[in-house]
CSV table of N, CA and C in Angstrom, one decimal:
chain,number,residue,atom,x,y,z
A,204,UNK,N,-3.2,4.5,-37.0
A,204,UNK,CA,-4.1,3.6,-36.2
A,204,UNK,C,-4.9,4.4,-35.2
A,205,UNK,N,-6.1,3.9,-34.9
A,205,UNK,CA,-6.9,4.6,-33.9
A,205,UNK,C,-6.5,4.1,-32.5
A,206,UNK,N,-6.9,4.8,-31.5
A,206,UNK,CA,-6.5,4.6,-30.2
A,206,UNK,C,-7.0,3.3,-29.6
A,207,UNK,N,-8.2,2.9,-30.0
A,207,UNK,CA,-8.8,1.6,-29.5
A,207,UNK,C,-7.9,0.5,-30.0
A,208,UNK,N,-7.4,0.5,-31.2
A,208,UNK,CA,-6.6,-0.6,-31.7
A,208,UNK,C,-5.2,-0.6,-30.9
A,209,UNK,N,-4.7,0.6,-30.7
A,209,UNK,CA,-3.4,0.7,-29.9
A,209,UNK,C,-3.6,0.2,-28.5
A,210,UNK,N,-4.7,0.5,-27.9
A,210,UNK,CA,-5.0,0.0,-26.5
A,210,UNK,C,-5.0,-1.5,-26.5
A,211,UNK,N,-5.7,-2.1,-27.4
A,211,UNK,CA,-5.9,-3.5,-27.5
A,211,UNK,C,-4.5,-4.2,-27.7
A,212,UNK,N,-3.7,-3.6,-28.6
A,212,UNK,CA,-2.4,-4.1,-28.9
A,212,UNK,C,-1.4,-4.0,-27.7
A,213,UNK,N,-1.6,-3.0,-26.9
A,213,UNK,CA,-0.7,-2.9,-25.8
A,213,UNK,C,-1.3,-3.2,-24.4
A,214,UNK,N,-2.4,-3.9,-24.4
A,214,UNK,CA,-3.1,-4.3,-23.2
A,214,UNK,C,-2.2,-5.2,-22.3
A,215,UNK,N,-1.4,-6.0,-23.0
A,215,UNK,CA,-0.5,-6.9,-22.3
A,215,UNK,C,0.4,-6.2,-21.2
A,216,UNK,N,0.8,-4.9,-21.5
A,216,UNK,CA,1.6,-4.2,-20.6
A,216,UNK,C,0.9,-4.1,-19.3
A,217,UNK,N,-0.3,-3.8,-19.3
A,217,UNK,CA,-1.0,-3.6,-18.1
A,217,UNK,C,-1.0,-4.9,-17.2
A,218,UNK,N,-1.2,-6.0,-17.8
A,218,UNK,CA,-1.2,-7.3,-17.1
A,218,UNK,C,0.2,-7.7,-16.7
A,219,UNK,N,1.2,-7.3,-17.5
A,219,UNK,CA,2.5,-7.6,-17.1
A,219,UNK,C,2.9,-6.8,-15.8
A,220,UNK,N,2.5,-5.6,-15.8
A,220,UNK,CA,2.7,-4.8,-14.5
A,220,UNK,C,2.0,-5.3,-13.4
A,221,UNK,N,0.8,-5.7,-13.5
A,221,UNK,CA,0.0,-6.2,-12.4
A,221,UNK,C,0.6,-7.5,-11.9
A,222,UNK,N,1.2,-8.3,-12.8
A,222,UNK,CA,1.8,-9.6,-12.5
A,222,UNK,C,3.1,-9.3,-11.8
A,223,UNK,N,3.8,-8.3,-12.3
A,223,UNK,CA,5.2,-7.9,-11.8
A,223,UNK,C,5.1,-7.5,-10.3
A,224,UNK,N,4.0,-6.8,-9.9
A,224,UNK,CA,3.9,-6.3,-8.5
A,224,UNK,C,3.0,-7.3,-7.7
A,225,UNK,N,2.6,-8.5,-8.3
A,225,UNK,CA,1.8,-9.5,-7.6
A,225,UNK,C,0.5,-8.9,-7.0
A,226,UNK,N,-0.2,-8.1,-7.8
A,226,UNK,CA,-1.4,-7.5,-7.4
A,226,UNK,C,-2.5,-8.5,-7.4
A,227,UNK,N,-3.0,-8.8,-6.2
A,227,UNK,CA,-4.1,-9.8,-6.1
A,227,UNK,C,-5.4,-9.1,-5.6
A,228,UNK,N,-5.3,-8.0,-5.0
A,228,UNK,CA,-6.5,-7.3,-4.5
A,228,UNK,C,-6.7,-6.2,-5.4
A,229,UNK,N,-8.0,-5.9,-5.6
A,229,UNK,CA,-8.4,-4.8,-6.4
A,229,UNK,C,-7.8,-4.8,-7.8
A,230,UNK,N,-7.6,-6.0,-8.4
A,230,UNK,CA,-7.0,-6.1,-9.7
A,230,UNK,C,-7.8,-5.4,-10.8
A,231,UNK,N,-9.1,-5.5,-10.7
A,231,UNK,CA,-10.0,-4.9,-11.7
A,231,UNK,C,-9.8,-3.3,-11.7
A,232,UNK,N,-9.8,-2.8,-10.4
A,232,UNK,CA,-9.6,-1.4,-10.3
A,232,UNK,C,-8.3,-0.9,-10.8
A,233,UNK,N,-7.2,-1.6,-10.5
A,233,UNK,CA,-5.9,-1.2,-11.0
A,233,UNK,C,-5.9,-1.3,-12.6
A,234,UNK,N,-6.4,-2.4,-13.1
A,234,UNK,CA,-6.5,-2.5,-14.6
A,234,UNK,C,-7.3,-1.4,-15.2
A,235,UNK,N,-8.4,-1.0,-14.6
A,235,UNK,CA,-9.2,0.1,-15.2
A,235,UNK,C,-8.4,1.5,-15.1
A,236,UNK,N,-7.7,1.7,-14.0
A,236,UNK,CA,-7.0,3.0,-13.8
A,236,UNK,C,-5.8,3.0,-14.8
A,237,UNK,N,-5.1,1.8,-15.0
A,237,UNK,CA,-4.0,1.8,-16.0
A,237,UNK,C,-4.5,1.9,-17.4
A,238,UNK,N,-5.7,1.4,-17.7
A,238,UNK,CA,-6.3,1.5,-19.1
A,238,UNK,C,-6.5,3.0,-19.4
A,239,UNK,N,-7.1,3.7,-18.4
A,239,UNK,CA,-7.4,5.1,-18.6
A,239,UNK,C,-6.1,5.9,-18.8
A,240,UNK,N,-5.1,5.5,-18.0
A,240,UNK,CA,-3.8,6.2,-18.1
A,240,UNK,C,-3.2,5.9,-19.4
A,241,UNK,N,-3.3,4.6,-19.9
A,241,UNK,CA,-2.7,4.3,-21.3
A,241,UNK,C,-3.4,5.1,-22.3
A,242,UNK,N,-4.7,5.3,-22.3
A,242,UNK,CA,-5.4,6.1,-23.2
A,242,UNK,C,-4.9,7.5,-23.3
A,243,UNK,N,-4.6,8.0,-22.1
A,243,UNK,CA,-4.1,9.4,-22.0
A,243,UNK,C,-2.6,9.5,-22.6
A,244,UNK,N,-1.9,8.4,-22.3
A,244,UNK,CA,-0.5,8.4,-22.8
A,244,UNK,C,-0.4,8.2,-24.3
A,245,UNK,N,-1.3,7.4,-24.9
A,245,UNK,CA,-1.4,7.2,-26.3
A,245,UNK,C,-1.7,8.5,-27.0
A,246,UNK,N,-2.6,9.3,-26.5
A,246,UNK,CA,-2.9,10.6,-27.1
A,246,UNK,C,-1.7,11.5,-27.0
A,247,UNK,N,-0.8,11.4,-26.0
A,247,UNK,CA,0.3,12.3,-25.9
A,247,UNK,C,1.5,11.8,-26.6
A,248,UNK,N,1.6,10.6,-27.0
A,248,UNK,CA,2.8,10.0,-27.6
A,248,UNK,C,3.2,10.7,-28.8
A,249,UNK,N,4.6,11.0,-28.9
A,249,UNK,CA,5.2,11.8,-30.0
A,249,UNK,C,6.4,10.9,-30.5
A,250,UNK,N,6.3,10.5,-31.8
A,250,UNK,CA,7.3,9.6,-32.3
A,250,UNK,C,8.6,10.3,-32.5
A,251,UNK,N,8.6,11.7,-32.6
A,251,UNK,CA,9.9,12.4,-32.7
A,251,UNK,C,10.7,12.5,-31.4
A,252,UNK,N,10.0,12.2,-30.3
A,252,UNK,CA,10.7,12.2,-29.0
A,252,UNK,C,11.1,10.8,-28.5
A,253,UNK,N,10.2,9.9,-28.7
A,253,UNK,CA,10.3,8.5,-28.2
A,253,UNK,C,10.5,7.5,-29.3
A,254,UNK,N,11.4,6.6,-29.1
A,254,UNK,CA,11.7,5.5,-30.1
A,254,UNK,C,10.6,4.4,-30.1
A,255,UNK,N,10.3,3.9,-28.9
A,255,UNK,CA,9.5,2.8,-28.8
A,255,UNK,C,8.2,3.2,-28.0
A,256,UNK,N,7.1,2.9,-28.6
A,256,UNK,CA,5.8,3.1,-28.0
A,256,UNK,C,5.6,2.2,-26.8
A,257,UNK,N,6.0,0.9,-26.9
A,257,UNK,CA,5.8,-0.1,-25.9
A,257,UNK,C,6.7,0.3,-24.7
A,258,UNK,N,7.9,0.7,-24.9
A,258,UNK,CA,8.9,1.1,-23.9
A,258,UNK,C,8.3,2.3,-23.1
A,259,UNK,N,7.9,3.3,-23.9
A,259,UNK,CA,7.3,4.5,-23.3
A,259,UNK,C,6.1,4.2,-22.4
A,260,UNK,N,5.2,3.4,-23.0
A,260,UNK,CA,4.0,3.0,-22.2
A,260,UNK,C,4.4,2.2,-20.9
A,261,UNK,N,5.2,1.3,-21.1
A,261,UNK,CA,5.6,0.5,-19.9
A,261,UNK,C,6.3,1.3,-18.8
A,262,UNK,N,7.1,2.2,-19.2
A,262,UNK,CA,7.8,3.0,-18.2
A,262,UNK,C,6.8,4.0,-17.5
A,263,UNK,N,6.0,4.7,-18.3
A,263,UNK,CA,5.1,5.6,-17.7
A,263,UNK,C,4.0,5.0,-16.9
A,264,UNK,N,3.5,3.8,-17.3
A,264,UNK,CA,2.5,3.1,-16.5
A,264,UNK,C,3.1,2.5,-15.3
A,265,UNK,N,4.4,2.1,-15.3
A,265,UNK,CA,5.0,1.6,-14.1
A,265,UNK,C,5.1,2.7,-13.1
A,266,UNK,N,5.6,3.9,-13.5
A,266,UNK,CA,5.7,5.0,-12.5
A,266,UNK,C,4.3,5.4,-12.0
A,267,UNK,N,3.3,5.4,-12.9
A,267,UNK,CA,1.9,5.7,-12.5
A,267,UNK,C,1.4,4.6,-11.4
A,268,UNK,N,1.7,3.4,-11.6
A,268,UNK,CA,1.3,2.3,-10.7
A,268,UNK,C,2.0,2.6,-9.3
A,269,UNK,N,3.3,2.9,-9.3
A,269,UNK,CA,4.0,3.2,-8.1
A,269,UNK,C,3.4,4.4,-7.4
A,270,UNK,N,3.0,5.4,-8.1
A,270,UNK,CA,2.4,6.6,-7.5
A,270,UNK,C,1.1,6.2,-6.9
A,271,UNK,N,0.3,5.3,-7.5
A,271,UNK,CA,-1.0,4.8,-6.9
A,271,UNK,C,-0.7,4.1,-5.6
A,272,UNK,N,0.4,3.2,-5.6
A,272,UNK,CA,0.8,2.5,-4.3
A,272,UNK,C,1.1,3.5,-3.2
A,273,UNK,N,1.8,4.5,-3.6
A,273,UNK,CA,2.2,5.6,-2.6
A,273,UNK,C,1.0,6.2,-2.0
A,274,UNK,N,0.1,6.6,-2.9
A,274,UNK,CA,-1.1,7.3,-2.5
A,274,UNK,C,-1.9,6.4,-1.5
A,275,UNK,N,-2.1,5.2,-1.9
A,275,UNK,CA,-2.8,4.2,-1.0
A,275,UNK,C,-2.2,4.1,0.3
A,276,UNK,N,-0.9,4.0,0.4
A,276,UNK,CA,-0.2,3.9,1.7
A,276,UNK,C,-0.4,5.1,2.5
A,277,UNK,N,-0.4,6.3,1.8
A,277,UNK,CA,-0.5,7.6,2.5
A,277,UNK,C,-1.9,7.6,3.1
A,278,UNK,N,-2.9,7.2,2.3
A,278,UNK,CA,-4.3,7.2,2.8
A,278,UNK,C,-4.5,6.3,4.0
A,279,UNK,N,-3.8,5.1,3.9
A,279,UNK,CA,-3.9,4.2,5.1
A,279,UNK,C,-3.3,4.8,6.3
A,280,UNK,N,-2.2,5.5,6.2
A,280,UNK,CA,-1.5,6.2,7.3
A,280,UNK,C,-2.4,7.2,7.9
A,281,UNK,N,-3.0,8.0,7.0
A,281,UNK,CA,-3.9,9.1,7.5
A,281,UNK,C,-5.1,8.6,8.2
A,282,UNK,N,-5.7,7.4,7.7
A,282,UNK,CA,-6.8,6.9,8.3
A,282,UNK,C,-6.5,6.3,9.6
A,283,UNK,N,-5.3,5.7,9.8
A,283,UNK,CA,-4.9,5.2,11.1
A,283,UNK,C,-4.7,6.3,12.1
A,284,UNK,N,-4.2,7.4,11.6
A,284,UNK,CA,-4.0,8.6,12.5
A,284,UNK,C,-5.4,9.1,13.0
A,285,UNK,N,-6.3,9.1,12.1
A,285,UNK,CA,-7.6,9.6,12.4
A,285,UNK,C,-8.3,8.6,13.3
A,286,UNK,N,-8.1,7.3,13.2
A,286,UNK,CA,-8.7,6.4,14.1
A,286,UNK,C,-8.1,6.6,15.5
A,287,UNK,N,-6.8,6.8,15.6
A,287,UNK,CA,-6.2,7.0,16.9
A,287,UNK,C,-6.7,8.3,17.6
A,288,UNK,N,-6.8,9.3,16.8
A,288,UNK,CA,-7.4,10.6,17.4
A,288,UNK,C,-8.8,10.4,17.8
A,289,UNK,N,-9.6,9.6,17.1
A,289,UNK,CA,-11.0,9.4,17.4
A,289,UNK,C,-11.0,8.6,18.7
A,290,UNK,N,-10.1,7.6,18.9
A,290,UNK,CA,-10.1,6.8,20.1
A,290,UNK,C,-9.8,7.7,21.3
A,291,UNK,N,-8.9,8.6,21.1
A,291,UNK,CA,-8.5,9.5,22.2
A,291,UNK,C,-9.6,10.4,22.6
A,292,UNK,N,-10.4,10.8,21.6
A,292,UNK,CA,-11.5,11.8,21.8
A,292,UNK,C,-12.8,11.2,22.2
A,293,UNK,N,-13.0,9.9,22.1
A,293,UNK,CA,-14.3,9.2,22.4
A,293,UNK,C,-14.5,9.0,23.8
A,294,UNK,N,-15.7,9.3,24.3
A,294,UNK,CA,-15.9,9.1,25.7
A,294,UNK,C,-17.1,8.2,25.9
A,295,UNK,N,-17.7,7.6,24.8
A,295,UNK,CA,-18.9,6.7,25.0
A,295,UNK,C,-18.5,5.3,25.1
A,296,UNK,N,-17.3,4.9,25.3
A,296,UNK,CA,-16.8,3.5,25.5
A,296,UNK,C,-17.1,3.2,27.0
A,297,UNK,N,-17.2,2.0,27.3
A,297,UNK,CA,-17.2,1.6,28.7
A,297,UNK,C,-15.8,1.9,29.2
A,298,UNK,N,-15.6,1.9,30.5
A,298,UNK,CA,-14.3,2.3,31.1
A,298,UNK,C,-13.2,1.3,30.6
A,299,UNK,N,-13.6,0.0,30.6
A,299,UNK,CA,-12.6,-1.0,30.2
A,299,UNK,C,-12.2,-0.9,28.7
A,300,UNK,N,-13.2,-0.8,27.9
A,300,UNK,CA,-12.9,-0.7,26.4
A,300,UNK,C,-12.2,0.6,26.1
A,301,UNK,N,-12.5,1.7,26.8
A,301,UNK,CA,-11.8,2.9,26.6
A,301,UNK,C,-10.4,2.8,27.0
A,302,UNK,N,-10.2,2.2,28.1
A,302,UNK,CA,-8.8,2.1,28.6
A,302,UNK,C,-8.0,1.2,27.7
A,303,UNK,N,-8.6,0.1,27.2
A,303,UNK,CA,-7.9,-0.8,26.3
A,303,UNK,C,-7.6,-0.1,25.0
A,304,UNK,N,-8.5,0.7,24.5
A,304,UNK,CA,-8.2,1.5,23.2
A,304,UNK,C,-7.1,2.5,23.5
A,305,UNK,N,-7.1,3.1,24.6
A,305,UNK,CA,-6.1,4.1,24.9
A,305,UNK,C,-4.7,3.5,25.0
A,306,UNK,N,-4.7,2.4,25.7
A,306,UNK,CA,-3.4,1.7,25.9
A,306,UNK,C,-2.9,1.2,24.5
A,307,UNK,N,-3.9,0.6,23.6
A,307,UNK,CA,-3.5,0.2,22.3
A,307,UNK,C,-2.9,1.4,21.5
A,308,UNK,N,-3.5,2.5,21.6
A,308,UNK,CA,-3.0,3.7,20.8
A,308,UNK,C,-1.7,4.1,21.3
A,309,UNK,N,-1.4,4.0,22.6
A,309,UNK,CA,-0.1,4.4,23.1
A,309,UNK,C,1.0,3.4,22.6
A,310,UNK,N,0.7,2.1,22.6
A,310,UNK,CA,1.6,1.1,22.1
A,310,UNK,C,1.8,1.4,20.5
A,311,UNK,N,0.8,1.8,19.8
A,311,UNK,CA,0.9,2.1,18.4
A,311,UNK,C,1.9,3.2,18.2
A,312,UNK,N,1.9,4.2,19.1
A,312,UNK,CA,2.8,5.3,19.0
A,312,UNK,C,4.3,4.9,19.3
A,313,UNK,N,4.5,3.8,19.9
A,313,UNK,CA,5.9,3.3,20.2
A,313,UNK,C,6.6,2.9,18.8
A,314,UNK,N,5.8,2.5,17.8
A,314,UNK,CA,6.3,2.1,16.6
A,314,UNK,C,6.8,3.2,15.8
A,315,UNK,N,7.9,2.9,15.0
A,315,UNK,CA,8.4,4.0,14.1
A,315,UNK,C,7.6,4.0,12.8
A,316,UNK,N,7.8,4.9,11.9
A,316,UNK,CA,7.0,5.0,10.7
A,316,UNK,C,7.0,3.7,9.9
A,317,UNK,N,8.1,3.1,9.6
A,317,UNK,CA,8.1,1.9,8.8
A,317,UNK,C,7.4,0.7,9.5
A,318,UNK,N,7.6,0.6,10.8
A,318,UNK,CA,6.9,-0.4,11.5
A,318,UNK,C,5.3,-0.2,11.5
A,319,UNK,N,4.9,1.1,11.6
A,319,UNK,CA,3.5,1.4,11.5
A,319,UNK,C,3.0,1.0,10.1
A,320,UNK,N,3.8,1.4,9.1
A,320,UNK,CA,3.4,1.1,7.7
A,320,UNK,C,3.2,-0.4,7.5
A,321,UNK,N,4.2,-1.2,8.0
A,321,UNK,CA,4.1,-2.6,7.9
A,321,UNK,C,2.9,-3.1,8.6
A,322,UNK,N,2.6,-2.7,9.8
A,322,UNK,CA,1.4,-3.1,10.5
A,322,UNK,C,0.2,-2.8,9.9
A,323,UNK,N,0.0,-1.6,9.3
A,323,UNK,CA,-1.2,-1.1,8.6
A,323,UNK,C,-1.4,-2.0,7.4
A,324,UNK,N,-0.4,-2.3,6.6
A,324,UNK,CA,-0.5,-3.1,5.4
A,324,UNK,C,-0.9,-4.6,5.8
A,325,UNK,N,-0.2,-5.1,6.9
A,325,UNK,CA,-0.5,-6.4,7.3
A,325,UNK,C,-2.0,-6.5,7.8
A,326,UNK,N,-2.5,-5.6,8.5
A,326,UNK,CA,-3.8,-5.6,9.0
A,326,UNK,C,-4.8,-5.4,7.8
A,327,UNK,N,-4.4,-4.8,6.7
A,327,UNK,CA,-5.2,-4.7,5.5
A,327,UNK,C,-5.3,-6.0,4.7
A,328,UNK,N,-4.5,-7.0,5.1
A,328,UNK,CA,-4.5,-8.3,4.5
A,328,UNK,C,-3.5,-8.5,3.4
A,329,UNK,N,-2.5,-7.6,3.3
A,329,UNK,CA,-1.4,-7.8,2.4
A,329,UNK,C,-0.5,-8.9,2.8
A,330,UNK,N,0.1,-9.7,1.9
A,330,UNK,CA,1.1,-10.7,2.1
A,330,UNK,C,2.4,-10.0,2.3
A,331,UNK,N,3.4,-10.8,2.8
A,331,UNK,CA,4.7,-10.2,3.1
A,331,UNK,C,5.4,-9.7,1.8
A,332,UNK,N,5.3,-10.5,0.7
A,332,UNK,CA,5.9,-10.1,-0.6
A,332,UNK,C,5.2,-8.9,-1.1
A,333,UNK,N,4.0,-8.7,-0.9
A,333,UNK,CA,3.2,-7.5,-1.4
A,333,UNK,C,3.7,-6.3,-0.6
A,334,UNK,N,3.8,-6.5,0.7
A,334,UNK,CA,4.3,-5.4,1.6
A,334,UNK,C,5.8,-5.0,1.2
A,335,UNK,N,6.5,-6.0,0.9
A,335,UNK,CA,7.9,-5.8,0.4
A,335,UNK,C,7.9,-4.9,-0.8
A,336,UNK,N,7.1,-5.2,-1.8
A,336,UNK,CA,7.0,-4.4,-3.0
A,336,UNK,C,6.4,-3.0,-2.7
A,337,UNK,N,5.4,-2.9,-1.9
A,337,UNK,CA,4.8,-1.6,-1.7
A,337,UNK,C,5.8,-0.7,-0.9
A,338,UNK,N,6.5,-1.3,0.0
A,338,UNK,CA,7.4,-0.4,0.8
A,338,UNK,C,8.8,-0.3,0.2
A,339,UNK,N,9.0,-1.0,-0.9
A,339,UNK,CA,10.3,-1.0,-1.6
A,339,UNK,C,11.5,-1.3,-0.7
A,340,UNK,N,11.3,-2.5,0.1
A,340,UNK,CA,12.3,-2.9,1.0
A,340,UNK,C,12.6,-4.4,0.8
A,341,UNK,N,13.8,-4.9,1.2
A,341,UNK,CA,14.1,-6.3,1.1
A,341,UNK,C,13.3,-7.1,2.0
A,342,UNK,N,13.3,-8.4,1.7
A,342,UNK,CA,12.5,-9.4,2.5
A,342,UNK,C,13.1,-9.4,3.9
A,343,UNK,N,14.4,-9.3,4.0
A,343,UNK,CA,15.0,-9.3,5.3
A,343,UNK,C,14.6,-8.1,6.2
A,344,UNK,N,14.5,-6.9,5.6
A,344,UNK,CA,14.1,-5.7,6.2
A,344,UNK,C,12.6,-5.9,6.7
A,345,UNK,N,11.8,-6.4,5.8
A,345,UNK,CA,10.4,-6.6,6.2
A,345,UNK,C,10.3,-7.5,7.4
A,346,UNK,N,11.1,-8.6,7.4
A,346,UNK,CA,11.0,-9.6,8.5
A,346,UNK,C,11.5,-8.8,9.8
A,347,UNK,N,12.5,-8.0,9.6
A,347,UNK,CA,12.9,-7.2,10.8
A,347,UNK,C,11.8,-6.3,11.3
A,348,UNK,N,11.1,-5.6,10.4
A,348,UNK,CA,10.0,-4.8,10.9
A,348,UNK,C,8.9,-5.6,11.6
A,349,UNK,N,8.7,-6.8,11.1
A,349,UNK,CA,7.7,-7.7,11.7
A,349,UNK,C,8.1,-8.1,13.1
A,350,UNK,N,9.4,-8.5,13.2
A,350,UNK,CA,9.9,-8.9,14.5
A,350,UNK,C,9.9,-7.8,15.6
A,351,UNK,N,10.2,-6.6,15.1
A,351,UNK,CA,10.2,-5.4,16.0
A,351,UNK,C,8.8,-5.1,16.4
A,352,UNK,N,7.9,-5.1,15.5
A,352,UNK,CA,6.5,-4.8,15.9
A,352,UNK,C,6.0,-5.9,16.9
A,353,UNK,N,6.2,-7.1,16.6
A,353,UNK,CA,5.8,-8.2,17.6
A,353,UNK,C,6.4,-8.0,19.0
A,354,UNK,N,7.7,-7.6,18.9
A,354,UNK,CA,8.4,-7.4,20.2
A,354,UNK,C,7.8,-6.2,21.0
A,355,UNK,N,7.6,-5.1,20.3
A,355,UNK,CA,7.1,-3.9,20.9
A,355,UNK,C,5.6,-4.1,21.4
A,356,UNK,N,4.8,-4.9,20.7
A,356,UNK,CA,3.4,-5.0,21.0
A,356,UNK,C,3.2,-6.3,21.8
A,357,UNK,N,4.2,-7.0,22.2
A,357,UNK,CA,4.0,-8.2,23.1
A,357,UNK,C,3.3,-7.9,24.4
A,358,UNK,N,3.8,-6.8,25.1
A,358,UNK,CA,3.0,-6.5,26.4
A,358,UNK,C,1.6,-6.2,26.2
A,359,UNK,N,1.2,-5.6,25.1
A,359,UNK,CA,-0.2,-5.3,24.7
A,359,UNK,C,-0.9,-6.6,24.5
A,360,UNK,N,-0.3,-7.5,23.8
A,360,UNK,CA,-0.9,-8.8,23.5
A,360,UNK,C,-1.2,-9.5,24.9
A,361,UNK,N,-0.3,-9.5,25.8
A,361,UNK,CA,-0.5,-10.2,27.1
A,361,UNK,C,-1.6,-9.5,27.9
A,362,UNK,N,-1.6,-8.2,27.8
A,362,UNK,CA,-2.6,-7.4,28.5
A,362,UNK,C,-4.0,-7.8,28.0
A,363,UNK,N,-4.1,-7.8,26.7
A,363,UNK,CA,-5.4,-8.1,26.1
A,363,UNK,C,-5.9,-9.5,26.4
A,364,UNK,N,-5.0,-10.5,26.6
A,364,UNK,CA,-5.3,-11.8,26.9
A,364,UNK,C,-5.6,-12.0,28.5
A,365,UNK,N,-5.4,-10.9,29.2
A,365,UNK,CA,-5.7,-10.9,30.6
A,365,UNK,C,-4.5,-11.5,31.4
A,366,UNK,N,-3.3,-11.6,30.8
A,366,UNK,CA,-2.2,-12.2,31.5
A,366,UNK,C,-1.5,-11.2,32.4
A,367,UNK,N,-1.8,-9.9,32.2
A,367,UNK,CA,-1.1,-8.8,33.0
A,367,UNK,C,-2.3,-8.0,33.7
A,368,UNK,N,-2.0,-7.5,34.8
A,368,UNK,CA,-3.0,-6.7,35.5
A,368,UNK,C,-2.8,-5.2,35.3
């Protein structure tokens, strides 16, 4: 069989993975990346090593998708660190805005790595169950991170509303 026929036959694996991880954002981008990876895997497939082509493709594409999630999380973390360093280095804000940004960045540093990751994903628009999947944590753990972030950032919220001097 040619590769195009095999890709069409196994296209359901891609959509099963997208559904499994409840991917709602950038679905076309993920489908395209998984299709390209499937093409590469089909070219490498060896029947003497693997029994099932579908099982092989599902497992490899699943790991590839998880790696994509990890890379995306890492990029988000790096971009947030860059934003914080830019805020600290910027001097063209008005005094109040600069002070507000500086205070916000200091509160951000109070959060641990998991809390920062939760906050970054939440600010990017991900739903709780998507965050749970991306962080590979239980729903209870994700709710715990949410409560801790809200507790730690409560003084900042009050400051921004003008309730504290």
